[in-house]
Short mmCIF file of C-alpha atoms in Angstrom, two decimals:
data_model
loop_
_atom_site.label_atom_id
_atom_site.label_comp_id
_atom_site.label_asym_id
_atom_site.label_seq_id
_atom_site.Cartn_x
_atom_site.Cartn_y
_atom_site.Cartn_z
CA MET A 1 0.01 0.04 -0.08
CA SER A 2 0.94 3.72 0.03
CA THR A 3 4.26 4.37 1.58
CA SER A 4 3.50 8.31 1.50
CA PRO A 5 0.83 9.64 3.95
CA ASN A 6 0.27 12.68 1.91
CA HIS A 7 -0.10 12.00 -1.79
CA ALA A 8 -1.37 15.58 -2.34
CA GLY A 9 2.13 16.89 -1.60
CA ILE A 10 3.89 14.76 -4.23
CA VAL A 11 5.71 17.00 -6.64
CA THR A 12 8.35 15.24 -9.18
CA ALA A 13 9.95 17.27 -11.71
CA PHE A 14 12.16 16.43 -14.58
CA PRO A 15 13.13 18.61 -17.76
CA SER A 16 10.37 17.29 -19.74
CA VAL A 17 7.56 16.60 -17.18
CA GLU A 18 6.37 17.57 -13.65
CA PHE A 19 4.01 15.43 -11.57
CA ASP A 20 1.99 17.68 -9.36
CA ALA A 21 -0.43 15.54 -7.28
CA ALA A 22 -2.51 18.04 -6.07
CA ILE A 23 -3.25 19.59 -9.64
CA ILE A 24 -3.70 16.06 -10.84
CA GLY A 25 -5.95 15.16 -8.40
CA LYS A 26 -8.10 18.24 -8.96
CA LEU A 27 -8.25 18.02 -12.76
CA SER A 28 -8.58 14.18 -13.25
CA GLN A 29 -11.82 13.35 -15.17
CA SER A 30 -13.16 11.07 -17.87
CA GLY A 31 -11.88 12.09 -21.34
CA PRO A 32 -10.87 10.98 -24.78
CA ARG A 33 -7.29 9.67 -25.59
CA TYR A 34 -7.53 11.64 -29.05
CA THR A 35 -6.14 8.69 -31.39
CA SER A 36 -8.25 10.53 -33.56
CA TYR A 37 -10.48 13.71 -33.94
CA PRO A 38 -13.41 13.43 -34.03
CA THR A 39 -13.16 10.62 -31.65
CA ALA A 40 -14.54 7.24 -32.70
CA ASP A 41 -17.71 7.37 -30.71
CA ARG A 42 -18.60 10.24 -33.00
CA PHE A 43 -18.53 7.82 -36.14
CA SER A 44 -22.12 7.32 -37.84
CA THR A 45 -23.38 4.46 -39.82
CA ASP A 46 -24.58 7.19 -42.39
CA PHE A 47 -21.00 6.90 -43.65
CA ASP A 48 -20.68 3.93 -45.84
CA TYR A 49 -18.35 1.90 -48.41
CA GLY A 50 -19.24 4.35 -51.16
CA GLN A 51 -17.77 7.46 -48.98
CA PHE A 52 -14.60 5.56 -48.55
CA LEU A 53 -14.27 4.97 -52.10
CA GLU A 54 -14.64 8.86 -52.63
CA ALA A 55 -11.79 9.45 -50.31
CA VAL A 56 -9.48 7.06 -52.10
CA ALA A 57 -10.56 8.70 -55.34
CA GLY A 58 -9.58 11.93 -53.92
CA LEU A 59 -5.96 10.79 -53.11
CA ARG A 60 -5.68 9.51 -56.65
CA MET A 61 -7.11 12.66 -58.12
CA ARG A 62 -4.52 14.87 -56.21
CA ARG A 63 -1.96 12.32 -57.39
CA SER A 64 -1.05 11.71 -53.60
CA GLN A 65 2.34 10.32 -53.33
CA ARG A 66 2.44 10.62 -49.24
CA PRO A 67 3.50 7.56 -47.54
CA LEU A 68 1.04 5.05 -46.31
CA SER A 69 0.63 3.29 -43.04
CA LEU A 70 -1.01 -0.06 -42.76
CA TYR A 71 -2.77 -1.80 -39.68
CA ILE A 72 -3.54 -5.28 -39.51
CA HIS A 73 -5.96 -6.75 -36.81
CA ILE A 74 -5.64 -10.14 -35.53
CA PRO A 75 -8.45 -10.78 -33.03
CA PHE A 76 -7.67 -13.87 -31.57
CA CYS A 77 -6.37 -14.75 -28.01
CA ASP A 78 -5.64 -18.24 -26.41
CA THR A 79 -6.81 -16.91 -22.80
CA VAL A 80 -8.40 -13.75 -21.38
CA CYS A 81 -6.62 -11.24 -19.50
CA TYR A 82 -9.11 -9.80 -17.06
CA TYR A 83 -8.23 -6.24 -17.53
CA CYS A 84 -8.44 -6.24 -21.39
CA GLY A 85 -10.80 -3.88 -23.34
CA CYS A 86 -9.61 -4.76 -26.73
CA ASN A 87 -11.77 -6.22 -29.45
CA LYS A 88 -10.80 -9.88 -29.34
CA ILE A 89 -11.94 -13.35 -29.46
CA VAL A 90 -10.77 -15.87 -27.01
CA THR A 91 -10.64 -19.40 -28.39
CA LYS A 92 -8.54 -22.50 -28.37
CA ASP A 93 -9.90 -23.34 -31.83
CA HIS A 94 -7.02 -22.23 -34.24
CA GLY A 95 -9.16 -23.23 -37.37
CA LYS A 96 -11.12 -20.21 -36.75
CA ALA A 97 -7.59 -18.10 -37.58
CA ALA A 98 -7.57 -19.90 -40.79
CA THR A 99 -11.01 -18.88 -41.91
CA TYR A 100 -10.18 -15.59 -40.72
CA LEU A 101 -7.06 -15.22 -42.80
CA GLY A 102 -9.03 -16.22 -45.99
CA TYR A 103 -11.35 -13.25 -45.66
CA LEU A 104 -8.59 -11.02 -44.58
CA LYS A 105 -6.70 -11.70 -47.77
CA GLN A 106 -9.72 -10.74 -49.89
CA GLU A 107 -9.87 -7.34 -48.03
CA LEU A 108 -6.20 -6.97 -48.69
CA ASP A 109 -6.58 -7.81 -52.38
CA MET A 110 -9.47 -5.07 -52.40
CA GLN A 111 -7.52 -2.41 -50.74
CA GLY A 112 -4.22 -3.30 -52.64
CA ARG A 113 -6.21 -2.66 -56.01
CA LEU A 114 -7.75 0.67 -54.73
CA PHE A 115 -4.37 2.09 -53.57
CA ALA A 116 -2.01 0.93 -56.30
CA GLY A 117 0.25 3.51 -57.38
CA ILE A 118 -0.65 5.81 -54.32
CA GLY A 119 2.62 6.08 -52.20
CA LYS A 120 4.91 3.25 -50.45
CA ILE A 121 3.96 1.69 -47.22
CA GLU A 122 6.37 3.02 -44.76
CA GLN A 123 4.57 1.98 -41.67
CA LEU A 124 2.94 -1.45 -40.75
CA HIS A 125 1.55 -2.54 -37.39
CA PHE A 126 -0.07 -5.81 -36.44
CA GLY A 127 -2.32 -5.48 -33.49
CA GLY A 128 -4.92 -7.63 -31.85
CA GLY A 129 -5.85 -9.69 -29.85
CA THR A 130 -2.50 -11.73 -30.04
CA PRO A 131 -0.87 -11.38 -33.72
CA THR A 132 1.32 -14.22 -32.58
CA TYR A 133 -1.78 -16.48 -32.19
CA LEU A 134 -1.10 -17.12 -36.06
CA SER A 135 1.36 -19.97 -36.61
CA ASP A 136 4.70 -19.04 -38.15
CA ARG A 137 3.82 -20.48 -41.45
CA GLN A 138 0.47 -18.55 -41.39
CA MET A 139 2.36 -15.35 -40.56
CA GLY A 140 4.69 -15.83 -43.48
CA ASP A 141 2.18 -16.47 -45.80
CA LEU A 142 0.09 -13.35 -44.61
CA MET A 143 3.32 -11.23 -45.03
CA ALA A 144 4.05 -12.44 -48.51
CA HIS A 145 0.56 -11.46 -49.29
CA LEU A 146 0.88 -8.16 -48.24
CA ARG A 147 3.84 -7.53 -50.40
CA GLU A 148 2.09 -8.92 -53.33
CA ASN A 149 -0.67 -6.09 -52.79
CA PHE A 150 1.47 -3.13 -51.55
CA ASP A 151 4.56 -1.45 -52.30
CA PHE A 152 6.80 -1.46 -49.12
CA ALA A 153 9.59 1.03 -48.37
CA PRO A 154 13.09 -0.75 -47.79
CA ASP A 155 13.67 -2.06 -44.05
CA ALA A 156 16.00 0.57 -43.42
CA VAL A 157 13.36 3.25 -44.12
CA GLY A 158 10.03 1.77 -42.86
CA GLU A 159 8.88 0.98 -39.27
CA TYR A 160 7.07 -2.45 -39.29
CA SER A 161 5.91 -3.47 -35.91
CA ILE A 162 4.06 -6.30 -34.21
CA GLU A 163 2.64 -6.82 -30.82
CA ILE A 164 3.50 -10.07 -29.45
CA ASP A 165 2.59 -12.21 -26.16
CA PRO A 166 5.98 -13.37 -24.75
CA ARG A 167 4.08 -16.67 -23.66
CA THR A 168 3.28 -17.52 -27.09
CA VAL A 169 6.54 -17.30 -28.96
CA SER A 170 10.08 -18.72 -28.83
CA ALA A 171 13.42 -17.50 -29.51
CA GLU A 172 13.33 -19.17 -32.91
CA ARG A 173 9.87 -17.52 -33.55
CA VAL A 174 11.26 -14.05 -32.86
CA HIS A 175 13.90 -14.71 -35.34
CA SER A 176 11.53 -15.74 -37.83
CA LEU A 177 9.28 -12.75 -37.47
CA ARG A 178 12.48 -10.53 -38.17
CA ALA A 179 13.25 -12.63 -41.43
CA GLN A 180 9.51 -12.11 -42.26
CA GLY A 181 10.16 -8.34 -42.25
CA PHE A 182 9.27 -6.96 -38.75
CA ASN A 183 11.89 -4.47 -37.49
CA ARG A 184 10.23 -3.49 -34.18
CA LEU A 185 8.63 -5.47 -31.37
CA SER A 186 6.14 -4.41 -28.70
CA LEU A 187 5.66 -7.02 -25.75
CA GLY A 188 2.79 -7.10 -23.52
CA VAL A 189 4.20 -7.14 -19.94
CA GLN A 190 1.68 -5.07 -17.55
CA ASP A 191 3.41 -6.09 -14.26
CA PHE A 192 6.16 -8.57 -13.16
CA ASP A 193 4.67 -9.23 -9.64
CA PRO A 194 3.33 -12.72 -9.42
CA ASP A 195 0.29 -11.62 -7.33
CA VAL A 196 -0.89 -9.08 -9.68
CA GLN A 197 -0.28 -11.46 -12.59
CA LYS A 198 -2.48 -13.95 -10.98
CA ALA A 199 -5.23 -11.24 -10.30
CA VAL A 200 -5.43 -10.58 -13.91
CA ASN A 201 -5.10 -13.98 -15.15
CA ARG A 202 -1.75 -13.39 -17.11
CA ILE A 203 1.00 -15.47 -15.62
CA GLN A 204 4.10 -14.48 -17.37
CA PRO A 205 7.50 -15.12 -15.61
CA GLU A 206 10.18 -12.52 -15.93
CA ALA A 207 12.75 -14.93 -17.32
CA GLU A 208 10.16 -15.57 -20.53
CA THR A 209 10.17 -11.86 -21.10
CA ARG A 210 13.73 -11.29 -20.95
CA ALA A 211 14.36 -14.15 -23.32
CA VAL A 212 12.20 -12.65 -26.06
CA ILE A 213 13.76 -9.41 -25.52
CA ASP A 214 17.43 -11.04 -25.78
CA ALA A 215 16.21 -13.03 -28.96
CA ALA A 216 14.83 -9.53 -30.36
CA ARG A 217 18.15 -7.85 -30.03
CA ALA A 218 20.10 -10.96 -31.22
CA ALA A 219 17.80 -10.95 -34.37
CA GLY A 220 18.29 -7.31 -35.19
CA PHE A 221 15.17 -5.58 -34.32
CA ARG A 222 15.56 -2.01 -34.15
CA SER A 223 13.44 -1.50 -31.32
CA VAL A 224 11.63 -3.17 -28.49
CA SER A 225 9.01 -1.63 -26.51
CA ILE A 226 7.39 -3.01 -23.18
CA ASP A 227 3.64 -2.21 -22.08
CA LEU A 228 3.04 -1.62 -18.41
CA ILE A 229 -0.09 -0.85 -16.58
CA TYR A 230 -0.64 0.94 -13.25
CA GLY A 231 -3.65 0.61 -11.09
CA LEU A 232 -4.27 -3.05 -11.66
CA PRO A 233 -5.43 -5.33 -8.75
CA LYS A 234 -3.14 -6.16 -5.85
CA GLN A 235 -0.55 -3.48 -7.01
CA SER A 236 1.37 -1.38 -4.53
CA VAL A 237 4.03 1.12 -4.42
CA ALA A 238 6.45 -1.60 -3.27
CA SER A 239 5.42 -3.97 -6.04
CA MET A 240 5.62 -1.49 -8.63
CA GLU A 241 9.10 -0.45 -7.42
CA ARG A 242 10.24 -4.15 -7.86
CA THR A 243 8.67 -4.18 -11.48
CA LEU A 244 10.17 -1.01 -12.42
CA ALA A 245 13.87 -2.14 -11.41
CA LYS A 246 13.36 -5.20 -13.67
CA VAL A 247 11.95 -3.06 -16.65
CA VAL A 248 14.97 -0.47 -16.37
CA ASP A 249 17.26 -3.58 -15.98
CA ALA A 250 15.75 -5.14 -19.20
CA SER A 251 16.30 -1.69 -20.94
CA PRO A 252 13.56 -1.66 -23.52
CA ASP A 253 13.75 1.27 -26.22
CA ARG A 254 10.29 2.32 -25.48
CA ILE A 255 7.90 1.88 -22.60
CA ALA A 256 4.12 2.42 -22.81
CA LEU A 257 2.66 3.05 -19.19
CA TYR A 258 -1.03 2.87 -19.37
CA ASN A 259 -3.72 3.83 -16.61
CA TYR A 260 -6.01 0.89 -16.02
CA ALA A 261 -9.56 1.90 -16.76
CA HIS A 262 -11.80 -0.35 -14.67
CA LEU A 263 -15.13 -0.04 -16.84
CA PRO A 264 -16.85 -3.35 -16.07
CA HIS A 265 -20.18 -2.06 -17.43
CA LEU A 266 -18.38 -2.08 -21.09
CA PHE A 267 -15.90 -4.84 -20.71
CA LYS A 268 -17.14 -8.25 -19.42
CA PRO A 269 -13.75 -9.79 -18.60
CA GLN A 270 -13.23 -6.90 -15.85
CA ARG A 271 -15.97 -8.19 -13.92
CA ARG A 272 -13.69 -10.87 -12.53
CA ILE A 273 -11.66 -8.16 -10.90
CA LEU A 274 -12.62 -7.55 -7.41
CA ASP A 275 -12.95 -3.72 -6.48
CA ALA A 276 -11.66 -4.56 -3.05
CA ASP A 277 -8.22 -5.41 -4.91
CA LEU A 278 -7.74 -2.28 -6.76
CA PRO A 279 -5.55 0.34 -5.42
CA SER A 280 -7.18 3.48 -4.24
CA ALA A 281 -7.13 6.61 -6.23
CA ALA A 282 -4.41 7.97 -3.74
CA VAL A 283 -2.14 5.13 -4.41
CA LYS A 284 -2.81 5.09 -8.19
CA LEU A 285 -1.34 8.64 -8.16
CA GLU A 286 1.68 7.60 -6.18
CA LEU A 287 2.35 4.63 -8.46
CA LEU A 288 1.89 7.11 -11.63
CA ALA A 289 4.63 9.39 -9.71
CA LEU A 290 6.79 6.55 -8.95
CA CYS A 291 6.92 5.41 -12.45
CA ILE A 292 7.77 8.76 -14.00
CA GLU A 293 10.27 9.38 -11.41
CA ARG A 294 12.12 6.01 -11.98
CA LEU A 295 12.00 6.09 -15.98
CA CYS A 296 13.15 9.63 -16.23
CA ALA A 297 15.92 8.89 -13.93
CA ALA A 298 16.87 5.90 -15.91
CA GLY A 299 17.28 8.44 -18.90
CA TYR A 300 14.04 7.80 -20.88
CA VAL A 301 12.43 10.74 -22.44
CA TYR A 302 8.64 11.39 -21.49
CA ILE A 303 7.06 11.56 -25.06
CA GLY A 304 3.43 12.30 -24.04
CA MET A 305 0.42 10.98 -22.20
CA ASP A 306 1.68 7.33 -21.57
CA HIS A 307 4.87 6.94 -23.67
CA PHE A 308 8.47 7.09 -22.86
CA ALA A 309 11.49 6.43 -25.08
CA LYS A 310 15.26 6.43 -24.97
CA PRO A 311 16.86 9.72 -26.46
CA ASP A 312 17.93 8.08 -29.53
CA ASP A 313 14.74 6.13 -30.21
CA GLU A 314 13.05 7.03 -33.41
CA LEU A 315 9.89 8.19 -31.33
CA ALA A 316 11.96 10.50 -29.55
CA VAL A 317 13.86 11.75 -32.43
CA ALA A 318 10.57 12.33 -34.27
CA GLN A 319 9.24 14.36 -31.48
CA ARG A 320 12.37 16.57 -31.73
CA GLN A 321 11.88 17.06 -35.39
CA GLY A 322 8.47 17.94 -35.31
CA ARG A 323 7.35 14.63 -37.03
CA LEU A 324 5.26 13.13 -34.34
CA GLN A 325 1.72 11.87 -34.92
CA ARG A 326 -1.09 10.33 -32.87
CA ASN A 327 -3.18 7.74 -34.60
CA PHE A 328 -5.01 4.46 -33.35
CA GLN A 329 -1.72 2.78 -32.33
CA GLY A 330 -0.91 5.65 -29.98
CA TYR A 331 2.14 7.82 -30.74
CA SER A 332 3.73 7.41 -34.46
CA THR A 333 6.90 8.37 -35.98
CA ARG A 334 5.30 9.11 -39.40
CA ALA A 335 3.29 12.21 -39.88
CA GLU A 336 1.04 13.00 -42.77
CA THR A 337 0.41 9.50 -43.72
CA ASP A 338 -2.80 7.89 -44.74
CA LEU A 339 -3.83 5.00 -42.58
CA ILE A 340 -5.21 1.70 -44.32
CA ALA A 341 -6.66 -0.57 -41.70
CA CYS A 342 -7.70 -4.24 -42.50
CA GLY A 343 -9.31 -6.91 -40.27
CA VAL A 344 -12.38 -6.88 -38.13
CA SER A 345 -13.32 -3.57 -36.34
CA ALA A 346 -10.04 -1.88 -37.83
CA ILE A 347 -10.28 1.88 -38.31
CA SER A 348 -8.82 3.45 -41.50
CA ALA A 349 -7.90 7.34 -41.71
CA VAL A 350 -7.79 8.29 -45.65
CA GLY A 351 -7.88 11.83 -46.63
CA ALA A 352 -10.48 13.81 -44.52
CA THR A 353 -12.12 10.65 -43.50
CA TYR A 354 -12.26 7.99 -40.83
CA SER A 355 -13.85 4.63 -41.54
CA GLN A 356 -14.30 1.35 -39.42
CA ASN A 357 -14.82 -2.02 -40.45
CA GLU A 358 -17.51 -4.24 -39.04
CA LYS A 359 -16.93 -5.29 -35.35
CA THR A 360 -18.12 -9.07 -35.55
CA LEU A 361 -16.69 -11.87 -37.59
CA ASP A 362 -20.18 -12.95 -39.13
CA ALA A 363 -20.78 -9.13 -40.24
CA TYR A 364 -17.17 -8.76 -41.44
CA TYR A 365 -17.48 -12.09 -43.50
CA GLU A 366 -20.96 -11.19 -44.89
CA LYS A 367 -19.75 -7.87 -46.43
CA LEU A 368 -16.73 -9.57 -48.10
CA ASP A 369 -18.65 -12.19 -49.33
CA GLY A 370 -20.74 -9.60 -50.94
CA GLY A 371 -17.92 -8.31 -52.76
CA VAL A 372 -17.37 -4.95 -50.76
CA LEU A 373 -15.13 -3.87 -48.08
CA PRO A 374 -16.52 -4.24 -44.60
CA VAL A 375 -17.11 -0.54 -43.74
CA THR A 376 -19.78 -0.27 -41.35
CA ARG A 377 -19.44 3.45 -39.96
CA GLY A 378 -17.19 6.42 -40.09
CA ILE A 379 -17.17 10.22 -40.52
CA LYS A 380 -16.26 12.75 -43.10
CA LEU A 381 -14.46 15.69 -41.62
CA ASP A 382 -15.47 19.16 -42.33
CA THR A 383 -13.24 22.29 -42.22
CA ASP A 384 -13.89 22.92 -38.42
CA ASP A 385 -13.06 19.30 -37.66
CA LEU A 386 -9.84 19.53 -39.66
CA LEU A 387 -8.86 22.51 -38.01
CA ARG A 388 -9.52 21.36 -34.46
CA ARG A 389 -7.69 17.99 -35.46
CA ILE A 390 -4.45 20.13 -36.31
CA VAL A 391 -4.86 21.99 -32.96
CA ILE A 392 -5.26 18.73 -30.86
CA GLN A 393 -2.46 16.91 -32.92
CA LYS A 394 0.03 19.74 -32.27
CA LEU A 395 -0.46 19.88 -28.54
CA MET A 396 -0.60 16.04 -28.00
CA CYS A 397 2.41 15.64 -29.96
CA ASN A 398 4.61 18.83 -29.49
CA PHE A 399 3.07 20.38 -26.39
CA GLU A 400 2.75 23.75 -28.22
CA LEU A 401 0.70 25.32 -31.08
CA SER A 402 1.81 28.02 -33.28
CA ILE A 403 -1.25 30.37 -33.64
CA SER A 404 0.44 32.35 -36.61
CA SER A 405 1.23 29.12 -38.57
CA LEU A 406 -2.51 28.02 -38.16
CA GLU A 407 -3.76 31.50 -39.37
CA GLN A 408 -1.62 31.11 -42.37
CA ALA A 409 -3.03 27.46 -43.18
CA TYR A 410 -6.65 28.53 -42.44
CA PRO A 411 -8.73 31.74 -43.05
CA ILE A 412 -9.20 32.40 -39.45
CA ARG A 413 -8.34 34.96 -36.92
CA PHE A 414 -7.43 32.52 -33.86
CA PRO A 415 -8.55 34.86 -31.15
CA LEU A 416 -12.07 35.15 -32.72
CA TYR A 417 -12.62 31.74 -33.74
CA PHE A 418 -11.52 30.20 -30.59
CA ALA A 419 -12.31 32.91 -28.24
CA ALA A 420 -14.59 30.48 -25.89
CA GLU A 421 -11.76 28.25 -25.92
CA LEU A 422 -9.17 30.64 -25.01
CA GLU A 423 -11.32 31.78 -22.20
CA LYS A 424 -11.60 28.27 -20.80
CA LEU A 425 -7.68 27.99 -20.99
CA LYS A 426 -7.31 30.83 -18.50
CA ALA A 427 -7.98 28.46 -15.69
CA PHE A 428 -5.09 26.16 -16.94
CA GLU A 429 -2.79 28.97 -17.07
CA GLU A 430 -3.81 30.03 -13.66
CA ASP A 431 -2.65 26.57 -12.57
CA GLY A 432 0.72 26.92 -14.39
CA LEU A 433 -0.20 24.06 -17.09
CA LEU A 434 0.27 26.41 -20.20
CA THR A 435 1.13 29.95 -21.46
CA VAL A 436 -0.69 31.81 -24.16
CA ASP A 437 0.52 34.79 -25.93
CA PRO A 438 -0.46 36.23 -29.26
CA HIS A 439 1.71 33.63 -31.25
CA TRP A 440 2.19 30.43 -29.17
CA ILE A 441 0.02 28.02 -26.94
CA SER A 442 3.04 26.44 -24.87
CA VAL A 443 2.15 23.58 -22.42
CA THR A 444 4.57 23.61 -19.54
CA PRO A 445 6.26 20.34 -17.86
CA LYS A 446 3.31 20.60 -15.27
CA GLY A 447 0.69 20.62 -17.87
CA ARG A 448 1.96 17.51 -20.14
CA LEU A 449 0.49 14.87 -17.94
CA LEU A 450 -2.81 16.90 -18.15
CA ILE A 451 -2.69 17.15 -22.05
CA ARG A 452 -5.91 15.45 -22.50
CA ASN A 453 -7.77 17.99 -20.28
CA ILE A 454 -6.25 20.89 -22.20
CA CYS A 455 -7.15 19.33 -25.55
CA MET A 456 -10.68 18.69 -24.53
CA VAL A 457 -11.41 22.40 -24.47
CA PHE A 458 -11.00 22.20 -28.29
CA ASP A 459 -13.34 19.37 -28.82
CA ARG A 460 -16.65 20.72 -30.12
CA TYR A 461 -18.39 17.29 -29.70
CA LEU A 462 -17.66 17.36 -25.96
CA THR A 463 -19.52 20.62 -25.70
CA LEU A 464 -22.35 19.54 -27.68
CA ALA A 465 -22.40 16.24 -25.61
CA ARG A 466 -22.41 18.12 -22.09
CA ALA A 467 -25.85 19.10 -22.93
CA ASP A 468 -27.09 15.46 -22.92
CA ALA A 469 -27.24 14.54 -19.21
CA ALA A 470 -28.05 11.03 -20.04
CA GLN A 471 -24.97 10.42 -21.94
CA PRO A 472 -23.34 6.96 -20.69
CA LEU A 473 -19.77 7.08 -19.21
CA ARG A 474 -17.33 5.94 -22.29
CA TYR A 475 -13.91 7.39 -21.63
CA SER A 476 -11.23 6.51 -19.31
CA LYS A 477 -9.74 8.87 -16.77
CA THR A 478 -7.59 11.46 -18.20
CA ILE A 479 -4.87 10.59 -15.43
#
């Protein structure tokens, strides 16, 4: 449990981020993660396959040669982790994966024809579920099919990543993944403590994880990332201290530190977690402060929200060069790319549109059997959406916004167009979270952990939603 009797007094400062428990406690609320703007809960079934085709046609008409990003969703898992809120299918029947791959290849064929001659793939990400649920042979076959349908940038240029469950791969499999074209690995760890692992139904010995990391380095992977979660059942400050020491010793290139969002009314597996086992709000703040302190002291750069990276990692370099972007996989090194997403529930971002695939296998298969892409909903952004998306992207990725640059790109006067928003920002300015002058909005180190709160000010849809008192809770806590 807590080792500090007064969590409100915790202030931890590093050059890139400052943790102030009193401010965080005051401002923590539910809010979007802004992997897109507008957020996915604003998508409509009025958006259909035809509008997606129009968006692709628009790229072709403009003769776009911007790089492309490709996301592949593999929804299957062998076992359920109780904390998980992902779109997944838990099954031991691996025959279901074979059926799924047949349909996924159909979608890839269709998307490949649509995007032929429109840019190279510079970024690939396999997510899930558990992508390594697929056998080595199935993965090799799928990667070959991708290369038949899309033009990939060379290995030295592209970032080709896959999420893996260390419990499902051997050292030999890791080497095979590298040979198949992946150059970045993301490992789910969450916590090394045995009691925490038991409480979330994910038993994963440290030695197993370290063996995978060692294999990845031996195989020549460019970057290895570890996912951690704070706020899990049975976690304490002492247990997190031990986990962080092991993580720092493993020395991954990137670390994603997620806040566990306990939403059992939305995610059925979370109902198996006992409320009594969850750390209190005060302890959660201590856990976050501890993580920031230990990771920054170990030399990691705070990228934003829940991401840390070594100074020489591509993510940190991209941020310094102003190339960082947020998409549905979190922070990305490739700004200004159109995202093609394939697989059940996957979300594409093409031109001024977002589109999501069907969320169930039956509906996904039915659309493809009908000869159309499995788009079920989406949104076409208007000028106001595009403007606010840029504002939120810049603040999320760079912690600053050039007002004059925005006024040059759009026919607006910022102080007039965003008069209401600037008024709301004054409270953040008084708390020392940001500064506003005629040319810049700059987020201070103290404000960086609360960047979601700051961005919410510019979210027009949240303002509209607040008028609906019956709106259900659908967001995690901002901190």
